[in-house]
Short mmCIF file of C-alpha atoms in Angstrom, two decimals:
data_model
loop_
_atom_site.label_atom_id
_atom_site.label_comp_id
_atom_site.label_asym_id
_atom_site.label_seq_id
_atom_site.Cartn_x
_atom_site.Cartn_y
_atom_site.Cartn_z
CA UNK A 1 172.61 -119.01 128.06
CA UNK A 2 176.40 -117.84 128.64
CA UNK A 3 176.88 -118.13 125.14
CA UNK A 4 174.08 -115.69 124.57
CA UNK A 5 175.83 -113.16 127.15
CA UNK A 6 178.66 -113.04 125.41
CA UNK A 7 179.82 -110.38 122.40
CA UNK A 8 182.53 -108.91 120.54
CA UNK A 9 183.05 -105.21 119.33
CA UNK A 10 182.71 -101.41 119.87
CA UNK A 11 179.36 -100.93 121.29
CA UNK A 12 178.32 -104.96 122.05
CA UNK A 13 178.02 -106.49 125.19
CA UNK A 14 181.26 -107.41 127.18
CA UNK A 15 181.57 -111.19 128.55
CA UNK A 16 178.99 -111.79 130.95
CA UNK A 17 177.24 -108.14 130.40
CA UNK A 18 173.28 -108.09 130.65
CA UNK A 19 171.52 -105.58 128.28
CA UNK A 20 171.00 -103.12 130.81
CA UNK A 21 174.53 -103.10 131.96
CA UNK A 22 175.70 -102.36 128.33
CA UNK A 23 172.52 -99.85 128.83
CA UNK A 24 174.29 -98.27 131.77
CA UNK A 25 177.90 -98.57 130.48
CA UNK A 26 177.13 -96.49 127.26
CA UNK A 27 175.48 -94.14 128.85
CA UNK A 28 178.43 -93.46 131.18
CA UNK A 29 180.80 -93.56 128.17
CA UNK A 30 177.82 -90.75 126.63
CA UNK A 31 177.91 -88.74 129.74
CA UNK A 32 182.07 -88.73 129.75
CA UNK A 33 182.13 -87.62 126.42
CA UNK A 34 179.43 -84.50 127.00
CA UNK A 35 180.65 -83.41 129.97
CA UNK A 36 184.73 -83.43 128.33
CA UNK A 37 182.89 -81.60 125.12
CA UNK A 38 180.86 -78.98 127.89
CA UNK A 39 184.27 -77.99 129.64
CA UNK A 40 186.14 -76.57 126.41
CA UNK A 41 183.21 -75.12 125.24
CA UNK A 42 182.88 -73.29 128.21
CA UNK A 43 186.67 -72.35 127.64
CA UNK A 44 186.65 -71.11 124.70
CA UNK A 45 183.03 -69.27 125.34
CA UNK A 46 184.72 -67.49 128.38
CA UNK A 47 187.23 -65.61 125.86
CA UNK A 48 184.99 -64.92 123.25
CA UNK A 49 182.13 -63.45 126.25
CA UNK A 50 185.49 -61.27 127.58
CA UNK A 51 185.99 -60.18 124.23
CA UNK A 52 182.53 -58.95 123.57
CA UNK A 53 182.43 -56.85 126.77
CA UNK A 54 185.45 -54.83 126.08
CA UNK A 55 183.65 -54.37 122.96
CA UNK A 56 180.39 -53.19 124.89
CA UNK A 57 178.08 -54.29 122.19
CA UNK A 58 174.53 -54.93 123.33
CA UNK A 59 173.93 -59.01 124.02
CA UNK A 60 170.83 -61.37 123.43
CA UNK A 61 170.15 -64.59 125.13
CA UNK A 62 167.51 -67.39 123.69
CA UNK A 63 166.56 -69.39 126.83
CA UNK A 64 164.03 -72.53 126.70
CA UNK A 65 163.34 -75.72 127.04
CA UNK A 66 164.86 -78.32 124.66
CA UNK A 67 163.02 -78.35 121.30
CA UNK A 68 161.43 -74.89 121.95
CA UNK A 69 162.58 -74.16 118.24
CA UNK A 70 165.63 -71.72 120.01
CA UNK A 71 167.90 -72.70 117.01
CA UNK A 72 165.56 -72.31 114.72
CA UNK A 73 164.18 -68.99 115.46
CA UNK A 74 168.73 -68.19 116.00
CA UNK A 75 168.79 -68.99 112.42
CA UNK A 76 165.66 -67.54 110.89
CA UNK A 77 167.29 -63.93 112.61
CA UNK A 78 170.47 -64.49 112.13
CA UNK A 79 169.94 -66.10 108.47
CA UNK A 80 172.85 -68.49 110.32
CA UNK A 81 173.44 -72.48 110.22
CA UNK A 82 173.19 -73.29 113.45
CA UNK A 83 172.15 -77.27 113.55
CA UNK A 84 167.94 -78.17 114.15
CA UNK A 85 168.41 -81.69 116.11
CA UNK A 86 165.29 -83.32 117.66
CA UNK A 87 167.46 -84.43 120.58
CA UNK A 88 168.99 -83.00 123.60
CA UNK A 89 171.81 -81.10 123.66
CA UNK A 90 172.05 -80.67 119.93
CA UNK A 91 173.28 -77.04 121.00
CA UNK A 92 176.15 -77.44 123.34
CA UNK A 93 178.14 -74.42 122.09
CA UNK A 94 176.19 -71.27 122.96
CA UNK A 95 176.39 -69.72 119.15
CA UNK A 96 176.82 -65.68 119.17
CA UNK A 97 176.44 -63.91 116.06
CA UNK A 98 175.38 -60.46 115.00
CA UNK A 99 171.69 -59.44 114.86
CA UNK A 100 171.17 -55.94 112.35
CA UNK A 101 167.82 -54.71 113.64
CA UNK A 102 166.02 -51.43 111.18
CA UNK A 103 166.10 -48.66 113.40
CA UNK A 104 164.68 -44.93 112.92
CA UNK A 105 167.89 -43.36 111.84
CA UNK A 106 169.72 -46.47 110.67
CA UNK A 107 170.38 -50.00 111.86
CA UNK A 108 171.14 -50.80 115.27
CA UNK A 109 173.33 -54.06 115.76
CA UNK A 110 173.41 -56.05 118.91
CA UNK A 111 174.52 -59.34 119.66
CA UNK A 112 171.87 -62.63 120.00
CA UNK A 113 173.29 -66.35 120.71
CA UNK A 114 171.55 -69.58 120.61
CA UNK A 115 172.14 -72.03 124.26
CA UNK A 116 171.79 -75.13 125.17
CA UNK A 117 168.03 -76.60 125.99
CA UNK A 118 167.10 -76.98 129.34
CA UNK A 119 165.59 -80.33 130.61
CA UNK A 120 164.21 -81.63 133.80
CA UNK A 121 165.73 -83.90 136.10
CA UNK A 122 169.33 -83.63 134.62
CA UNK A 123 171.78 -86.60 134.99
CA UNK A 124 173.63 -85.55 138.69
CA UNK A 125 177.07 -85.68 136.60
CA UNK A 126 176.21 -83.55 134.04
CA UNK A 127 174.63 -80.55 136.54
CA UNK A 128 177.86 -79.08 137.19
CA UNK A 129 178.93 -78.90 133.32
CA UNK A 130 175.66 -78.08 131.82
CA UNK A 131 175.21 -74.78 133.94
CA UNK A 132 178.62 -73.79 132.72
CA UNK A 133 177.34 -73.34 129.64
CA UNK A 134 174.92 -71.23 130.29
CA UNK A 135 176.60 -68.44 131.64
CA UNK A 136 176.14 -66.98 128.44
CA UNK A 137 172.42 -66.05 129.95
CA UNK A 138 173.44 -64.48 133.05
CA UNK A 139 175.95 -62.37 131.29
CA UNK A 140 173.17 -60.87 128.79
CA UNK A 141 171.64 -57.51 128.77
CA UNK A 142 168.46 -59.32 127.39
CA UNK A 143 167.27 -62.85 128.14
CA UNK A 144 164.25 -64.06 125.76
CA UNK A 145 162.67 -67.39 127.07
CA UNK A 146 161.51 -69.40 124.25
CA UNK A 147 158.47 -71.61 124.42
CA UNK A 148 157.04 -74.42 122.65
CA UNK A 149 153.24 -73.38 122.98
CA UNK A 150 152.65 -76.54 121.27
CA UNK A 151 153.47 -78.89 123.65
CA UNK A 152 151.13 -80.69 126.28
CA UNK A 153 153.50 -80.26 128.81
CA UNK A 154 154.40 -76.32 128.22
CA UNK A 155 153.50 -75.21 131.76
CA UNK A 156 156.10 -77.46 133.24
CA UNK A 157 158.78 -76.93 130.84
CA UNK A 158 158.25 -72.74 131.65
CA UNK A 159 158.29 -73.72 135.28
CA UNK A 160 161.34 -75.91 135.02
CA UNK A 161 163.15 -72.43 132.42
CA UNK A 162 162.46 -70.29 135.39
CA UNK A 163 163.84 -71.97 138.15
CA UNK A 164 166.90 -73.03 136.11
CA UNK A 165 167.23 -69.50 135.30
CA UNK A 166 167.52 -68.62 138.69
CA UNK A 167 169.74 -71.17 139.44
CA UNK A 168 171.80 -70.07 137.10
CA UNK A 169 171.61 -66.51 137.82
CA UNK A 170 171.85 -67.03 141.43
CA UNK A 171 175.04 -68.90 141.10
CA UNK A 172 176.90 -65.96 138.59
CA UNK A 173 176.07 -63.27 141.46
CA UNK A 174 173.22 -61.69 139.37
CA UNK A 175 170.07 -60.16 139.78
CA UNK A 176 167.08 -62.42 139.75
CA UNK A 177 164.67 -62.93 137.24
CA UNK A 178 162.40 -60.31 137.77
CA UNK A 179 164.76 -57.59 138.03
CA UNK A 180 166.48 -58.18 134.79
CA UNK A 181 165.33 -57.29 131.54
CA UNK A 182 163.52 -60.60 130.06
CA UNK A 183 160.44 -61.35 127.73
CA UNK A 184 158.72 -64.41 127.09
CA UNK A 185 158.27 -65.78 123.75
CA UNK A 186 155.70 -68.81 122.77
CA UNK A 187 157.18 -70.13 119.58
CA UNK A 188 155.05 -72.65 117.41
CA UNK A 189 152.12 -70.22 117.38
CA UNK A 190 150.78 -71.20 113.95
CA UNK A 191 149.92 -74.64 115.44
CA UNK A 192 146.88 -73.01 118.06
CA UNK A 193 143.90 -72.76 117.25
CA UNK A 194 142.03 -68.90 117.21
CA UNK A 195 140.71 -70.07 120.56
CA UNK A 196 144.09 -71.54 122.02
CA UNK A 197 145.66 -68.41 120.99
CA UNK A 198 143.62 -66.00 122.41
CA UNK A 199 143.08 -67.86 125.68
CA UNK A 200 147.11 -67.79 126.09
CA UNK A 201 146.87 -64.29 125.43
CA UNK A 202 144.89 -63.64 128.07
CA UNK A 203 147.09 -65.52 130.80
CA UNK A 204 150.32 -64.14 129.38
CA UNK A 205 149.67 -60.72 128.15
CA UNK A 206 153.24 -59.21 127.97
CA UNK A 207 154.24 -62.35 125.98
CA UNK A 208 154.74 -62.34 122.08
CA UNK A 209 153.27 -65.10 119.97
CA UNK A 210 155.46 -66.30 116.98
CA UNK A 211 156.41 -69.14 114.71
CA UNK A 212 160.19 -68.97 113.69
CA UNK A 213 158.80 -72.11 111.23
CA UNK A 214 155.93 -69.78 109.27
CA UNK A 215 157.78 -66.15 110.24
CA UNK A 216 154.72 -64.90 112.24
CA UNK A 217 155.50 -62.60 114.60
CA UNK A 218 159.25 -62.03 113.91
CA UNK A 219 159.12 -58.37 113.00
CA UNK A 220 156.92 -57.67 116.21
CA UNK A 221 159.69 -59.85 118.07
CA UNK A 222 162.58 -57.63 116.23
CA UNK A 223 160.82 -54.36 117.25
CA UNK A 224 160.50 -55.37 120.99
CA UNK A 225 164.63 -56.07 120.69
CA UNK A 226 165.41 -52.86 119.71
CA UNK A 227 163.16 -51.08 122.36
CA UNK A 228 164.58 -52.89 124.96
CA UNK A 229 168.60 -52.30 123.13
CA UNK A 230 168.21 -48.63 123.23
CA UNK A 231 167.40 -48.46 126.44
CA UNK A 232 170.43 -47.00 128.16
CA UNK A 233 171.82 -46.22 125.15
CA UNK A 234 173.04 -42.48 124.97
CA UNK A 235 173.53 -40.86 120.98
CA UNK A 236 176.80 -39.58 119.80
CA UNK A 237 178.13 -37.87 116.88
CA UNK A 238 181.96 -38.17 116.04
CA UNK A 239 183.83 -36.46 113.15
CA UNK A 240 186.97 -38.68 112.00
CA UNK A 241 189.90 -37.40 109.97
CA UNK A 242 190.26 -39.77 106.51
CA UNK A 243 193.40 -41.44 109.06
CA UNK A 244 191.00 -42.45 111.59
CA UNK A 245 187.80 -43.53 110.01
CA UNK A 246 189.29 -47.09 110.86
CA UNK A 247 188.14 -47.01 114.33
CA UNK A 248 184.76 -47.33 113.04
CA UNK A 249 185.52 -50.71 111.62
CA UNK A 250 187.86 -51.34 114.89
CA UNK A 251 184.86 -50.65 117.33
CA UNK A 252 182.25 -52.03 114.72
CA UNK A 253 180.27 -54.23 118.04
CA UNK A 254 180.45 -51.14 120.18
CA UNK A 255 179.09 -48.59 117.59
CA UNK A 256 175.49 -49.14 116.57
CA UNK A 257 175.68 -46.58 113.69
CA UNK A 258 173.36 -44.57 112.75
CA UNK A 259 174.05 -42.30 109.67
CA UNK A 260 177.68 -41.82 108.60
CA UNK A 261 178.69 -39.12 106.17
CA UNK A 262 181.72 -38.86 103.83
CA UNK A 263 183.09 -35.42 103.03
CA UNK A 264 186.47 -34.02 101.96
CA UNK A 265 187.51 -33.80 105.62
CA UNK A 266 186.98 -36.83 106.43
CA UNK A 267 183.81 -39.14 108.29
CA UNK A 268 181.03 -38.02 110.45
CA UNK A 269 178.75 -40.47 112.14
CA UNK A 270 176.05 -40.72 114.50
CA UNK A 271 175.81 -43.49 116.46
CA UNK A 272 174.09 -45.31 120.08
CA UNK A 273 176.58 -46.40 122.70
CA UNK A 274 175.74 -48.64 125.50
CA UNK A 275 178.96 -46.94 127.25
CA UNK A 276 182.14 -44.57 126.77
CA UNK A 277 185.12 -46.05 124.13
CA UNK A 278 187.56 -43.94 125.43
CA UNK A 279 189.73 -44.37 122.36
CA UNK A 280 187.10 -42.68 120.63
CA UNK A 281 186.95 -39.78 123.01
CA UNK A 282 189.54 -37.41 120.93
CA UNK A 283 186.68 -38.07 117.94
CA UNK A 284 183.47 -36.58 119.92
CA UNK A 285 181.50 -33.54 118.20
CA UNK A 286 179.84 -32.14 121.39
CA UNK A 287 176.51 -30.02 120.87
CA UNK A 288 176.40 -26.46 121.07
#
C-alpha cells in the first residue's frame, strides 16, 4: 500500500500523497497561477481603460454568466478572434475592440469588449482578483447582460449576473444597476421552441432575443446600440485646413464621423461627440 502512494513527476502524487491531496495541491498551484495571470491583466487593462477615456469614445460591456456565448457574440460583431472555450475563465483579459455600427448619416463607432464569465460560489482566493477584472463593466457607458436562454438553470445564473453586478458596481463608487444604462440579452434563441420563446417574451419584454451562433437578432441588437450611443451625443461640424485634417485620424475613438468632405480648402466633417476635444475647438464651424 505505501508503494502504491508513492510517484514521481510534474503533476503525480508526492511520497505519501492521497488522490485528493494531489486533488487539492493542483488546484492551489491552478488558483496561484490565475490569480498571478488576473493581476497584470488588470494592469495593463487599467492603461488601456485611461487611454480610452481621454479619448472619450463611447464604451460597451458584454456581462454574463460563463458560457453565455459573450465571446462568441464579441466575435460575430467585432468579426474578431477572441478564443470560444467551454471552460471557465477562458476570457481573463477583458478584450476591447472597435464596433462600426450603420448610422443615418454615416457610421457611428463605439467601443464593445468581451469579460470574464461570472460563476457562483467563487473560490474565496480568487474573489478579490476576479472582480478586478471586471472593472471594465463599471467603467462602461453601456452594460449588455448576456444570457444563455438555453440553459436549465438560466434564472439563477441572471440572479447570480445581477448581484455580481452590483457588487461590482458598488465597490467602483457607481450607480447601481437600475440607474445605469443596461439591456438584457438571451443569447441561444434558435434553440426555444415558438412556445419557449414567446413565453420568455412575455416575462422579459424589454429583452432582445438572439443567437450570435445562427445571427438572429444581431441587427435588432446593433440598432438598440446605437440608440442608446447617441444618446448624449451632441453633432458637430468642423472645417480643417489640408495641415490639420490629421486630427481626424489623431481623435479617430472620439469622433464618430458622420460625412466628411474634401475640397480645395481643405476637410469638412460632421461628426457625434460624447464630449468637447478641446484641441479640436480652433476647427468648429458654428451655425448661423
Amino acid at each position: 500500500d505505501a508503494l502504491s502512494r508513492l510517484g514521481g513527476g510534474i503533476g503525480t502524487r508526492g511520497p505519501g500523497e492521497t488522490k485528493l491531496e494531489t486533488d487539492r495541491r493542483r488546484l492551489r498551484d491552478r488558483i496561484s497561477y490565475l490569480s498571478k495571470e488576473i493581476e497584470a491583466v488588470a494592469r495593463t487593462r487599467s492603461l488601456h481603460r485611461d487611454h480610452r477615456k481621454k479619448g472619450r469614445a463611447y464604451s460597451v460591456a458584454l456581462a454574463g454568466y460563463t458560457n453565455a456565448g459573450k465571446s462568441s457574440l464579441f466575435n460575430v460583431l467585432t468579426e474578431g478572434a477572441v478564443p470560444v472555450e467551454d471552460r471557465l475563465f477562458a476570457t481573463l483579459d477583458p478584450t476591447v475592440r472597435p464596433l462600426t455600427l450603420p448610422a443615418k448619416a454615416g457610421t457611428m463607432t463605439v467601443l464593445i469588449s468581451d469579460t470574464v464569465g461570472f460563476i457562483r460560489k467563487l473560490p474565496h482566493a480568487l474573489v478579490a482578483a476576479f472582480k478586478s477584472t471586471l472593472e471594465e463593466i463599471a467603467h462602461a457607458d453601456l452594460i449588455i447582460r448576456v444570457q444563455d436562454c438555453g440553459s436549465a438553470d438560466f434564472r439563477r445564473h441572471l440572479e447570480t449576473v445581477d448581484q455580481v453586478l452590483e457588487e461590482i458596481l458598488k465597490a467602483q463608487g457607481m450607480k447601481p444597476l437600475a440607474e445605469r444604462d443596461s439591456m438584457l440579452v438571451f443569447n441561444k434563441a434558435d434553440l426555444l421552441s415558438a412556445e419557449a420563446s414567446e413565453a420568455l417574451r412575455r416575462e422579459w419584454p424589454e429583452a432582445l432575443q438572439i443567437s450570435a451562433l445562427e445571427g438572429q437578432g444581431l441587427e435588432t441588437l446593433c440598432a438598440a446600440i446605437l440608440q442608446w450611443s447617441e444618446k448624449g451625443l451632441r453633432e458637430q461640424k468642423y472645417f480643417f485646413p489640408p495641415d490639420k485634417a490629421g486630427l481626424v485620424s489623431r481623435h479617430f475613438e472620439a469622433l464618430s464621423v458622420q460625412s466628411q468632405t474634401w475640397s480645395e480648402e481643405g476637410l469638412s466633417v460632421e461628426a457625434l461627440l460624447k464630449a468637447p476635444i478641446p484641441e479640436l475647438d480652433p476647427y468648429k464651424v458654428e451655425e448661423a
